Amino acid sequence: MSNTNQGIEDATNVVECHDSKGSLADCGHSRCAAVVLFGKFGKRKNEKKCFFFFFFTHLIVTLNKLLTFEKAQINLAFCSLNRNFATMKTAIVGGGAAGFFLAVCLKEMRPEMEVTIFERSHHVLAKVKVSGGGRCNCTNTFEGVNDLSAVYPRGHRLMKRLMRQFSQRDAMAWFERHGVRLTVQEDHCVFPQSQQSQTIIDCLLGSARRLGVSIVTGRRISHLDELQGFDFVAVTTGGQPKAEGLAWLQAAGHAIEQPVASLFSLSVADESLCELMGTVVDPVQVMIPGTRLRASGALLVTHWGVSGPAILRLSSYAARELNEAGYEVPLSIDWLGTSEHEAQLLVGDLRSRYGQRQLANARPTELPARLWHHLLAKSMGQQKAQLTWSELGKKDLNRLVNVLCNDTYRTSGRPVFKDEFVTCGGIALSGVNPTTLESRHRPGLYFAGEVLDIDGVTGGFNLQAAWTTAYAVARAIGGELAEVSRS
């Protein structure tokens, strides 16, 4: 073993001398002189010998450096395991879903650590209260999701990595073990069996209090210097409507992706459409003409325009494009959610089956009567809408198919609801460690939840991102190589 180490040391010195002095003959080491002689010999006799000598010498040095690095990492890990957690304190800035989940997980991993949550308002978990229409869509089974980019327009690569630590199955098991009975809907959305968001709030808040987490409300943190007494700081402030809300983190060296709204309904300045408020069609396909941005799902007509899962998904995919356009873009709706060819077959079948019946009285079963009358009037006018199917000409049929598959409106903005607000943007992911979510600019500073540039479509995906990122931070602060219990 000693001969091997000596060989490595000699090879290392040779390379270091070569790198620093440029000429081995000038360094004075006998082993380097030997290399020079060997090099001269190789030059005269066989240049390949000299090449392979230096190649293997560099290889040995590289391997030695890797072994040294691994030793340092292992020593660092053992040092982390020997931390005196009883004397350490963690500050969590933000009393939302990610903040409370992080606090509870950390205290379960390290009960002796002091953990404090700082919330700027006087009410914690406010967004959880209104999420899912007050029922709290706490996660999703991810069934049928083959590519995370379909549900996480931003941050899908990071989420794929982090969900190896804490997946949707882990989240469901965690809540079940903490006394929350869950139920899965047909659309794969997961809710508390009580159908009340207060169940999730009681679980998180009760667990935090039971474990001794300190909760400070009405305290706004605007500078990291305010938290100098803490060993670790985790920022879980959620999405910010403006970049100014992240200025204190930008001052710490972090790049900020411009925050813009995501997951919102759209206003449509078309009175005839808005008169159909309350109408639901499922499924439809919506898209922004001239782009690849499209989404499918249920659509709800409201008194201001359109909403529902299809619109919310589209708003998430097109968040930045819609913002740049001032939320005024063309919006195309395929009411049948099928191809134009299938729509032509459907219309042809209706004509052959109901030739002597009025158009208004024979419609596709997928469409509500009020919407069907609206589409007839839009495609051919009120008078022709009173004709029978057999009286329609080819042009009329083509216009009807076009409206069914490509009913276009102009959006006129987006309504703002302050209770439930999701943003894209935030802390640029390039500035954090992809495994621990620790700042690359400030050791001991971590991020979790929507403050990161991660956001998902509707369906429980944003709360899953909160649970996943919070768990990763808790595990990192608690000691990455420690045996961590998820119960």
Tab-separated table of C-alpha atoms in Angstrom:
chain	number	residue	atom	x	y	z
A	1	MET	CA	0.000	0.000	0.000
A	2	SER	CA	2.885	2.341	0.838
A	3	ASN	CA	4.567	1.660	-2.540
A	4	THR	CA	1.341	2.529	-4.331
A	5	ASN	CA	0.972	5.770	-2.386
A	6	GLN	CA	4.588	6.662	-3.116
A	7	GLY	CA	3.999	6.032	-6.795
A	8	ILE	CA	0.975	8.277	-6.789
A	9	GLU	CA	2.916	10.979	-4.951
A	10	ASP	CA	5.786	10.777	-7.454
A	11	ALA	CA	3.425	10.913	-10.408
A	12	THR	CA	1.585	13.856	-8.886
A	13	ASN	CA	4.802	15.784	-8.366
A	14	VAL	CA	5.886	15.103	-11.936
A	15	VAL	CA	2.701	16.507	-13.381
A	16	GLU	CA	2.666	19.485	-10.987
A	17	CYS	CA	6.264	20.325	-11.909
A	18	HIS	CA	5.431	20.028	-15.588
A	19	ASP	CA	2.361	22.248	-15.199
A	20	SER	CA	4.044	24.944	-13.114
A	21	LYS	CA	7.574	25.130	-14.562
A	22	GLY	CA	6.990	24.107	-18.143
A	23	SER	CA	10.373	22.337	-18.177
A	24	LEU	CA	10.969	19.339	-15.926
A	25	ALA	CA	14.721	19.691	-16.327
A	26	ASP	CA	14.633	22.949	-14.327
A	27	CYS	CA	12.854	21.635	-11.217
A	28	GLY	CA	15.750	19.661	-9.647
A	29	HIS	CA	13.734	16.505	-8.836
A	30	SER	CA	15.561	13.306	-9.733
A	31	ARG	CA	12.294	11.623	-10.770
A	32	CYS	CA	11.529	14.525	-13.116
A	33	ALA	CA	14.996	14.274	-14.607
A	34	ALA	CA	14.268	10.617	-15.240
A	35	VAL	CA	11.118	11.566	-17.067
A	36	VAL	CA	13.103	14.025	-19.164
A	37	LEU	CA	15.592	11.317	-20.054
A	38	PHE	CA	12.750	8.899	-20.794
A	39	GLY	CA	11.155	11.556	-22.970
A	40	LYS	CA	14.375	12.059	-24.879
A	41	PHE	CA	14.753	8.311	-25.235
A	42	GLY	CA	11.155	8.075	-26.444
A	43	LYS	CA	11.756	10.847	-28.904
A	44	ARG	CA	14.716	9.035	-30.366
A	45	LYS	CA	13.432	5.477	-30.174
A	46	ASN	CA	9.670	5.368	-29.816
A	47	GLU	CA	7.519	8.458	-29.341
A	48	LYS	CA	4.496	6.319	-28.424
A	49	LYS	CA	6.208	5.179	-25.184
A	50	CYS	CA	6.601	8.761	-24.032
A	51	PHE	CA	2.989	9.578	-24.922
A	52	PHE	CA	1.612	6.603	-22.984
A	53	PHE	CA	3.839	7.384	-19.991
A	54	PHE	CA	2.441	10.883	-19.650
A	55	PHE	CA	-1.097	9.672	-20.366
A	56	PHE	CA	-1.031	7.137	-17.540
A	57	THR	CA	0.718	9.602	-15.244
A	58	HIS	CA	-2.101	12.134	-15.739
A	59	LEU	CA	-4.653	9.359	-15.253
A	60	ILE	CA	-3.124	8.359	-11.903
A	61	VAL	CA	-3.113	12.005	-10.758
A	62	THR	CA	-6.736	12.476	-11.772
A	63	LEU	CA	-7.822	9.366	-9.876
A	64	ASN	CA	-5.865	10.527	-6.841
A	65	LYS	CA	-7.628	13.882	-6.901
A	66	LEU	CA	-11.013	12.166	-7.155
A	67	LEU	CA	-10.196	9.941	-4.182
A	68	THR	CA	-9.085	12.984	-2.206
A	69	PHE	CA	-12.323	14.798	-3.085
A	70	GLU	CA	-14.435	11.787	-2.032
A	71	LYS	CA	-12.547	11.607	1.280
A	72	ALA	CA	-13.276	15.278	1.873
A	73	GLN	CA	-16.964	14.767	1.071
A	74	ILE	CA	-17.208	11.809	3.450
A	75	ASN	CA	-15.472	13.770	6.203
A	76	LEU	CA	-17.854	16.660	5.590
A	77	ALA	CA	-20.812	14.286	5.806
A	78	PHE	CA	-19.613	12.834	9.089
A	79	CYS	CA	-19.102	16.341	10.409
A	80	SER	CA	-22.725	17.120	9.511
A	81	LEU	CA	-23.843	14.025	11.391
A	82	ASN	CA	-21.946	15.245	14.435
A	83	ARG	CA	-23.634	18.654	14.431
A	84	ASN	CA	-25.024	19.691	17.732
A	85	PHE	CA	-28.586	20.198	16.506
A	86	ALA	CA	-29.741	21.091	20.015
A	87	THR	CA	-27.922	24.407	19.747
A	88	MET	CA	-28.968	25.129	16.142
A	89	LYS	CA	-31.854	27.279	14.995
A	90	THR	CA	-33.751	27.418	11.716
A	91	ALA	CA	-35.882	30.336	10.536
A	92	ILE	CA	-38.633	29.715	8.005
A	93	VAL	CA	-39.859	32.856	6.268
A	94	GLY	CA	-43.430	32.291	5.131
A	95	GLY	CA	-46.296	30.542	6.881
A	96	GLY	CA	-47.865	28.806	3.909
A	97	ALA	CA	-48.044	25.196	2.782
A	98	ALA	CA	-44.324	24.810	2.059
A	99	GLY	CA	-43.286	26.629	5.231
A	100	PHE	CA	-45.395	24.529	7.591
A	101	PHE	CA	-44.594	21.242	5.866
A	102	LEU	CA	-40.880	22.056	6.048
A	103	ALA	CA	-41.136	22.951	9.743
A	104	VAL	CA	-43.018	19.780	10.664
A	105	CYS	CA	-40.712	17.486	8.656
A	106	LEU	CA	-37.585	19.131	10.081
A	107	LYS	CA	-38.802	18.862	13.667
A	108	GLU	CA	-39.673	15.207	13.106
A	109	MET	CA	-36.172	14.602	11.765
A	110	ARG	CA	-34.420	16.764	14.380
A	111	PRO	CA	-36.691	17.272	17.415
A	112	GLU	CA	-33.891	19.038	19.290
A	113	MET	CA	-33.533	21.808	16.700
A	114	GLU	CA	-35.257	25.145	17.313
A	115	VAL	CA	-37.559	26.015	14.381
A	116	THR	CA	-39.407	29.318	13.972
A	117	ILE	CA	-41.910	30.316	11.279
A	118	PHE	CA	-42.226	34.017	10.433
A	119	GLU	CA	-45.455	35.029	8.646
A	120	ARG	CA	-45.995	38.627	7.548
A	121	SER	CA	-49.795	38.501	7.832
A	122	HIS	CA	-51.831	37.632	10.890
A	123	HIS	CA	-53.207	34.429	9.314
A	124	VAL	CA	-51.160	31.370	8.383
A	125	LEU	CA	-51.973	28.884	5.584
A	126	ALA	CA	-54.354	31.386	3.957
A	127	LYS	CA	-53.922	30.035	0.420
A	128	VAL	CA	-54.443	26.472	1.593
A	129	LYS	CA	-57.783	27.613	2.991
A	130	VAL	CA	-59.119	28.632	-0.437
A	131	SER	CA	-57.307	26.089	-2.598
A	132	GLY	CA	-59.455	23.696	-4.573
A	133	GLY	CA	-62.538	25.806	-4.001
A	134	GLY	CA	-62.152	25.435	-0.252
A	135	ARG	CA	-61.691	21.657	-0.475
A	136	CYS	CA	-57.870	21.668	-0.882
A	137	ASN	CA	-56.740	19.620	-3.844
A	138	CYS	CA	-53.654	18.511	-1.912
A	139	THR	CA	-51.950	16.435	-4.634
A	140	ASN	CA	-52.551	14.290	-7.703
A	141	THR	CA	-51.977	10.610	-8.472
A	142	PHE	CA	-50.074	11.658	-11.651
A	143	GLU	CA	-51.806	8.805	-13.465
A	144	GLY	CA	-51.442	9.330	-17.211
A	145	VAL	CA	-48.681	11.916	-16.759
A	146	ASN	CA	-45.864	10.634	-18.955
A	147	ASP	CA	-43.898	13.869	-19.058
A	148	LEU	CA	-43.716	16.231	-16.089
A	149	SER	CA	-43.478	19.203	-18.462
A	150	ALA	CA	-47.188	18.647	-19.177
A	151	VAL	CA	-48.037	19.506	-15.562
A	152	TYR	CA	-45.044	21.682	-14.624
A	153	PRO	CA	-44.525	24.199	-17.454
A	154	ARG	CA	-41.585	25.605	-15.494
A	155	GLY	CA	-39.331	23.542	-13.243
A	156	HIS	CA	-40.229	20.070	-14.519
A	157	ARG	CA	-36.617	18.878	-14.654
A	158	LEU	CA	-35.971	19.900	-11.076
A	159	MET	CA	-39.252	18.369	-9.925
A	160	LYS	CA	-38.367	15.072	-11.595
A	161	ARG	CA	-35.155	14.993	-9.603
A	162	LEU	CA	-36.686	16.058	-6.294
A	163	MET	CA	-39.630	13.680	-6.522
A	164	ARG	CA	-37.164	10.816	-6.175
A	165	GLN	CA	-36.813	12.067	-2.607
A	166	PHE	CA	-40.495	12.756	-1.960
A	167	SER	CA	-43.137	11.813	-4.512
A	168	GLN	CA	-46.913	12.122	-4.647
A	169	ARG	CA	-47.161	8.652	-3.111
A	170	ASP	CA	-44.974	9.799	-0.222
A	171	ALA	CA	-47.159	12.849	0.258
A	172	MET	CA	-50.344	10.796	0.338
A	173	ALA	CA	-48.810	8.341	2.806
A	174	TRP	CA	-47.556	11.229	4.964
A	175	PHE	CA	-50.987	12.799	5.317
A	176	GLU	CA	-52.645	9.444	5.968
A	177	ARG	CA	-50.149	8.740	8.759
A	178	HIS	CA	-50.862	12.159	10.211
A	179	GLY	CA	-54.564	11.448	10.470
A	180	VAL	CA	-55.879	12.858	7.177
A	181	ARG	CA	-58.070	10.431	5.265
A	182	LEU	CA	-57.775	11.063	1.525
A	183	THR	CA	-59.983	10.373	-1.459
A	184	VAL	CA	-59.075	10.189	-5.164
A	185	GLN	CA	-61.461	11.576	-7.781
A	186	GLU	CA	-61.984	10.238	-11.295
A	187	ASP	CA	-59.764	13.007	-12.657
A	188	HIS	CA	-56.929	11.770	-10.372
A	189	CYS	CA	-57.106	14.801	-8.083
A	190	VAL	CA	-56.600	13.983	-4.396
A	191	PHE	CA	-58.670	15.681	-1.669
A	192	PRO	CA	-59.164	15.154	2.036
A	193	GLN	CA	-62.089	12.823	2.551
A	194	SER	CA	-63.810	15.573	4.548
A	195	GLN	CA	-63.811	17.747	1.376
A	196	GLN	CA	-62.657	20.636	3.581
A	197	SER	CA	-59.331	22.455	3.383
A	198	GLN	CA	-59.517	23.011	7.129
A	199	THR	CA	-58.599	19.335	7.567
A	200	ILE	CA	-55.209	19.952	5.947
A	201	ILE	CA	-54.761	23.179	7.917
A	202	ASP	CA	-55.541	21.434	11.208
A	203	CYS	CA	-53.061	18.686	10.363
A	204	LEU	CA	-50.180	21.056	9.580
A	205	LEU	CA	-50.906	23.578	12.309
A	206	GLY	CA	-51.588	20.922	14.931
A	207	SER	CA	-48.424	19.001	14.071
A	208	ALA	CA	-46.321	22.156	14.216
A	209	ARG	CA	-47.659	23.102	17.637
A	210	ARG	CA	-47.298	19.562	18.986
A	211	LEU	CA	-43.659	19.458	17.880
A	212	GLY	CA	-42.849	22.824	19.411
A	213	VAL	CA	-42.481	24.950	16.275
A	214	SER	CA	-42.572	28.652	17.145
A	215	ILE	CA	-45.039	30.611	14.997
A	216	VAL	CA	-44.604	34.382	14.729
A	217	THR	CA	-47.328	36.236	12.795
A	218	GLY	CA	-47.453	39.862	11.737
A	219	ARG	CA	-43.682	39.868	11.182
A	220	ARG	CA	-42.368	40.857	7.770
A	221	ILE	CA	-38.775	39.887	6.969
A	222	SER	CA	-37.267	42.265	4.431
A	223	HIS	CA	-33.558	41.567	4.857
A	224	LEU	CA	-31.499	38.495	5.675
A	225	ASP	CA	-29.589	40.470	8.306
A	226	GLU	CA	-32.740	40.355	10.432
A	227	LEU	CA	-32.121	36.624	10.863
A	228	GLN	CA	-28.469	36.680	11.901
A	229	GLY	CA	-29.132	34.618	15.023
A	230	PHE	CA	-30.223	31.602	12.981
A	231	ASP	CA	-27.990	28.873	11.596
A	232	PHE	CA	-30.296	28.122	8.660
A	233	VAL	CA	-32.877	30.203	6.820
A	234	ALA	CA	-35.525	28.733	4.523
A	235	VAL	CA	-37.563	31.119	2.378
A	236	THR	CA	-41.077	29.861	1.621
A	237	THR	CA	-42.856	33.146	0.934
A	238	GLY	CA	-44.810	31.856	-2.054
A	239	GLY	CA	-45.311	33.586	-5.374
A	240	GLN	CA	-44.901	37.335	-5.620
A	241	PRO	CA	-47.010	39.453	-7.979
A	242	LYS	CA	-44.062	41.792	-8.603
A	243	ALA	CA	-40.294	41.375	-8.697
A	244	GLU	CA	-39.962	44.074	-6.016
A	245	GLY	CA	-41.202	41.529	-3.493
A	246	LEU	CA	-38.040	39.498	-4.143
A	247	ALA	CA	-35.588	42.414	-4.090
A	248	TRP	CA	-34.176	41.383	-0.691
A	249	LEU	CA	-33.247	37.999	-2.138
A	250	GLN	CA	-31.870	39.559	-5.296
A	251	ALA	CA	-29.582	41.599	-3.034
A	252	ALA	CA	-28.204	38.285	-1.732
A	253	GLY	CA	-26.996	37.474	-5.254
A	254	HIS	CA	-29.967	35.577	-6.688
A	255	ALA	CA	-31.231	36.127	-10.206
A	256	ILE	CA	-34.979	36.651	-10.379
A	257	GLU	CA	-37.238	35.353	-13.124
A	258	GLN	CA	-39.873	38.041	-13.661
A	259	PRO	CA	-43.049	36.994	-11.813
A	260	VAL	CA	-46.245	36.952	-13.863
A	261	ALA	CA	-49.694	35.536	-13.179
A	262	SER	CA	-50.483	31.921	-13.935
A	263	LEU	CA	-53.664	29.822	-13.562
A	264	PHE	CA	-56.359	32.382	-14.284
A	265	SER	CA	-59.594	32.646	-16.243
A	266	LEU	CA	-59.969	34.932	-19.267
A	267	SER	CA	-62.329	37.792	-19.955
A	268	VAL	CA	-64.136	37.751	-23.310
A	269	ALA	CA	-65.944	40.821	-24.615
A	270	ASP	CA	-68.756	38.880	-26.283
A	271	GLU	CA	-72.158	39.405	-24.678
A	272	SER	CA	-73.808	36.532	-26.539
A	273	LEU	CA	-71.241	34.099	-25.122
A	274	CYS	CA	-71.376	35.510	-21.591
A	275	GLU	CA	-75.158	35.117	-21.609
A	276	LEU	CA	-74.462	31.383	-21.498
A	277	MET	CA	-72.842	31.694	-18.061
A	278	GLY	CA	-72.985	28.457	-16.099
A	279	THR	CA	-72.639	26.327	-19.231
A	280	VAL	CA	-70.070	23.550	-18.903
A	281	VAL	CA	-68.641	21.520	-21.805
A	282	ASP	CA	-66.276	18.632	-21.203
A	283	PRO	CA	-63.985	18.033	-22.930
A	284	VAL	CA	-63.012	20.897	-25.220
A	285	GLN	CA	-59.699	21.947	-26.681
A	286	VAL	CA	-58.597	25.569	-26.469
A	287	MET	CA	-55.644	27.183	-28.190
A	288	ILE	CA	-54.055	30.480	-29.132
A	289	PRO	CA	-54.034	30.592	-32.968
A	290	GLY	CA	-50.612	30.942	-34.541
A	291	THR	CA	-48.882	29.226	-31.613
A	292	ARG	CA	-48.437	25.691	-30.299
A	293	LEU	CA	-50.069	26.663	-27.030
A	294	ARG	CA	-53.137	24.525	-26.417
A	295	ALA	CA	-54.892	22.664	-23.623
A	296	SER	CA	-57.860	20.375	-23.144
A	297	GLY	CA	-60.371	19.659	-20.415
A	298	ALA	CA	-63.640	21.066	-19.131
A	299	LEU	CA	-64.627	24.652	-19.980
A	300	LEU	CA	-66.987	26.840	-17.952
A	301	VAL	CA	-68.683	29.904	-19.452
A	302	THR	CA	-68.846	32.728	-16.908
A	303	HIS	CA	-70.430	36.154	-16.837
A	304	TRP	CA	-67.026	37.672	-17.655
A	305	GLY	CA	-65.744	35.097	-20.176
A	306	VAL	CA	-64.349	31.586	-19.870
A	307	SER	CA	-62.818	29.514	-17.087
A	308	GLY	CA	-62.478	25.882	-16.056
A	309	PRO	CA	-59.556	23.414	-16.197
A	310	ALA	CA	-58.939	23.826	-19.950
A	311	ILE	CA	-58.581	27.612	-19.660
A	312	LEU	CA	-56.530	27.411	-16.464
A	313	ARG	CA	-54.120	24.970	-18.098
A	314	LEU	CA	-53.790	27.182	-21.157
A	315	SER	CA	-53.117	30.217	-18.949
A	316	SER	CA	-50.343	28.270	-17.230
A	317	TYR	CA	-48.705	27.134	-20.469
A	318	ALA	CA	-49.011	30.612	-22.002
A	319	ALA	CA	-48.428	32.691	-18.856
A	320	ARG	CA	-45.585	34.784	-20.253
A	321	GLU	CA	-47.013	35.101	-23.761
A	322	LEU	CA	-50.353	36.293	-22.400
A	323	ASN	CA	-48.636	38.781	-20.105
A	324	GLU	CA	-46.590	40.219	-22.973
A	325	ALA	CA	-49.769	40.595	-25.054
A	326	GLY	CA	-51.609	42.386	-22.267
A	327	TYR	CA	-53.978	39.399	-22.023
A	328	GLU	CA	-55.601	40.383	-25.321
A	329	VAL	CA	-55.203	37.511	-27.777
A	330	PRO	CA	-57.380	35.451	-30.115
A	331	LEU	CA	-58.781	32.354	-28.418
A	332	SER	CA	-59.949	29.362	-30.432
A	333	ILE	CA	-62.335	26.804	-28.908
A	334	ASP	CA	-62.922	23.341	-30.332
A	335	TRP	CA	-66.250	22.557	-28.670
A	336	LEU	CA	-66.191	18.896	-29.671
A	337	GLY	CA	-62.556	18.264	-28.745
A	338	THR	CA	-62.126	16.182	-31.896
A	339	SER	CA	-60.582	16.580	-35.337
A	340	GLU	CA	-62.271	18.529	-38.115
A	341	HIS	CA	-62.767	15.285	-40.057
A	342	GLU	CA	-64.642	13.726	-37.130
A	343	ALA	CA	-66.744	16.876	-36.806
A	344	GLN	CA	-67.693	16.610	-40.493
A	345	LEU	CA	-68.730	12.975	-39.982
A	346	LEU	CA	-70.815	13.979	-36.958
A	347	VAL	CA	-72.619	16.771	-38.825
A	348	GLY	CA	-73.187	14.470	-41.798
A	349	ASP	CA	-74.688	11.834	-39.526
A	350	LEU	CA	-77.033	14.391	-37.930
A	351	ARG	CA	-78.195	15.500	-41.376
A	352	SER	CA	-78.910	11.962	-42.533
A	353	ARG	CA	-80.683	10.956	-39.322
A	354	TYR	CA	-82.689	14.135	-38.667
A	355	GLY	CA	-83.184	15.571	-42.149
A	356	GLN	CA	-86.731	16.780	-41.520
A	357	ARG	CA	-86.129	18.166	-38.065
A	358	GLN	CA	-85.146	21.755	-37.313
A	359	LEU	CA	-81.465	22.370	-36.581
A	360	ALA	CA	-82.297	23.734	-33.141
A	361	ASN	CA	-84.056	20.502	-32.174
A	362	ALA	CA	-81.410	18.023	-33.274
A	363	ARG	CA	-77.971	18.634	-31.836
A	364	PRO	CA	-74.818	16.734	-30.841
A	365	THR	CA	-75.406	15.160	-27.448
A	366	GLU	CA	-72.074	16.555	-26.228
A	367	LEU	CA	-73.318	20.157	-26.413
A	368	PRO	CA	-75.863	21.862	-24.134
A	369	ALA	CA	-78.932	23.258	-25.942
A	370	ARG	CA	-78.171	26.896	-25.142
A	371	LEU	CA	-74.643	26.624	-26.518
A	372	TRP	CA	-75.895	24.799	-29.631
A	373	HIS	CA	-78.349	27.607	-30.407
A	374	HIS	CA	-75.543	30.149	-29.922
A	375	LEU	CA	-73.262	28.299	-32.331
A	376	LEU	CA	-76.013	27.939	-34.955
A	377	ALA	CA	-76.732	31.658	-34.864
A	378	LYS	CA	-73.031	32.465	-35.038
A	379	SER	CA	-72.337	30.180	-37.995
A	380	MET	CA	-75.363	30.958	-40.227
A	381	GLY	CA	-77.529	33.624	-38.572
A	382	GLN	CA	-80.814	33.421	-36.678
A	383	GLN	CA	-83.013	32.872	-39.757
A	384	LYS	CA	-81.148	29.879	-41.173
A	385	ALA	CA	-80.992	28.389	-37.685
A	386	GLN	CA	-84.723	27.734	-38.102
A	387	LEU	CA	-84.168	25.527	-41.173
A	388	THR	CA	-84.294	21.758	-41.187
A	389	TRP	CA	-81.145	19.706	-41.589
A	390	SER	CA	-82.100	18.667	-45.139
A	391	GLU	CA	-82.362	22.331	-46.192
A	392	LEU	CA	-78.740	23.111	-45.379
A	393	GLY	CA	-76.359	23.570	-48.292
A	394	LYS	CA	-72.742	22.481	-48.405
A	395	LYS	CA	-71.439	25.955	-47.507
A	396	ASP	CA	-73.739	26.136	-44.478
A	397	LEU	CA	-72.535	22.745	-43.298
A	398	ASN	CA	-68.880	23.795	-43.693
A	399	ARG	CA	-69.495	27.002	-41.728
A	400	LEU	CA	-71.149	24.993	-38.963
A	401	VAL	CA	-68.222	22.554	-38.809
A	402	ASN	CA	-65.796	25.488	-38.670
A	403	VAL	CA	-67.600	27.062	-35.711
A	404	LEU	CA	-67.763	23.740	-33.894
A	405	CYS	CA	-64.019	23.157	-34.326
A	406	ASN	CA	-62.635	26.682	-34.434
A	407	ASP	CA	-64.936	29.060	-32.585
A	408	THR	CA	-62.753	32.152	-32.183
A	409	TYR	CA	-63.114	35.012	-29.688
A	410	ARG	CA	-60.940	37.882	-28.586
A	411	THR	CA	-59.882	37.942	-24.952
A	412	SER	CA	-60.062	41.325	-23.241
A	413	GLY	CA	-57.942	40.738	-20.155
A	414	ARG	CA	-58.013	38.562	-17.081
A	415	PRO	CA	-60.076	38.991	-13.928
A	416	VAL	CA	-58.027	39.208	-10.730
A	417	PHE	CA	-59.014	37.185	-7.697
A	418	LYS	CA	-56.716	37.890	-4.771
A	419	ASP	CA	-57.733	34.866	-2.723
A	420	GLU	CA	-56.038	32.302	-4.935
A	421	PHE	CA	-53.073	33.536	-6.916
A	422	VAL	CA	-50.390	31.446	-8.597
A	423	THR	CA	-47.397	32.974	-10.310
A	424	CYS	CA	-44.646	31.737	-12.544
A	425	GLY	CA	-41.227	33.242	-12.013
A	426	GLY	CA	-39.300	33.765	-8.790
A	427	ILE	CA	-35.862	32.590	-7.714
A	428	ALA	CA	-33.989	31.351	-10.793
A	429	LEU	CA	-33.314	27.625	-10.462
A	430	SER	CA	-29.741	28.083	-11.655
A	431	GLY	CA	-28.998	29.743	-8.313
A	432	VAL	CA	-29.853	26.751	-6.101
A	433	ASN	CA	-28.418	23.304	-5.538
A	434	PRO	CA	-30.755	20.927	-7.421
A	435	THR	CA	-30.689	18.311	-4.649
A	436	THR	CA	-30.825	20.391	-1.463
A	437	LEU	CA	-32.268	23.685	-2.800
A	438	GLU	CA	-29.546	25.520	-0.911
A	439	SER	CA	-28.441	28.868	-2.302
A	440	ARG	CA	-25.322	28.765	-4.446
A	441	HIS	CA	-24.602	32.321	-3.322
A	442	ARG	CA	-25.209	32.161	0.414
A	443	PRO	CA	-24.556	28.950	2.387
A	444	GLY	CA	-27.287	28.098	4.858
A	445	LEU	CA	-30.011	29.808	2.821
A	446	TYR	CA	-32.664	27.531	1.285
A	447	PHE	CA	-35.802	27.915	-0.816
A	448	ALA	CA	-39.003	25.886	-1.087
A	449	GLY	CA	-42.417	26.269	-2.679
A	450	GLU	CA	-43.670	28.810	-5.142
A	451	VAL	CA	-40.936	31.348	-4.374
A	452	LEU	CA	-38.855	29.191	-6.740
A	453	ASP	CA	-39.435	29.376	-10.486
A	454	ILE	CA	-41.592	26.248	-10.332
A	455	ASP	CA	-45.307	26.253	-11.065
A	456	GLY	CA	-47.818	23.660	-12.120
A	457	VAL	CA	-51.162	23.438	-13.832
A	458	THR	CA	-54.395	23.035	-11.918
A	459	GLY	CA	-55.061	19.672	-10.312
A	460	GLY	CA	-53.023	19.557	-7.093
A	461	PHE	CA	-49.630	19.869	-8.772
A	462	ASN	CA	-48.646	23.153	-7.120
A	463	LEU	CA	-49.251	21.812	-3.623
A	464	GLN	CA	-47.280	18.685	-4.519
A	465	ALA	CA	-44.396	20.978	-5.505
A	466	ALA	CA	-44.704	22.623	-2.083
A	467	TRP	CA	-44.538	19.278	-0.247
A	468	THR	CA	-41.666	17.967	-2.393
A	469	THR	CA	-39.437	21.038	-2.213
A	470	ALA	CA	-40.125	21.528	1.508
A	471	TYR	CA	-39.196	17.942	2.280
A	472	ALA	CA	-35.952	18.251	0.286
A	473	VAL	CA	-34.950	21.333	2.300
A	474	ALA	CA	-35.871	19.717	5.620
A	475	ARG	CA	-33.787	16.682	4.730
A	476	ALA	CA	-30.839	18.859	3.708
A	477	ILE	CA	-30.890	20.949	6.886
A	478	GLY	CA	-31.421	17.871	9.044
A	479	GLY	CA	-28.359	16.128	7.597
A	480	GLU	CA	-28.378	14.630	4.123
A	481	LEU	CA	-26.747	11.310	5.072
A	482	ALA	CA	-28.758	10.832	8.239
A	483	GLU	CA	-31.328	8.077	8.304
A	484	VAL	CA	-34.527	10.053	7.872
A	485	SER	CA	-37.940	8.850	8.975
A	486	ARG	CA	-40.971	9.996	6.988
A	487	SER	CA	-43.452	9.208	9.706
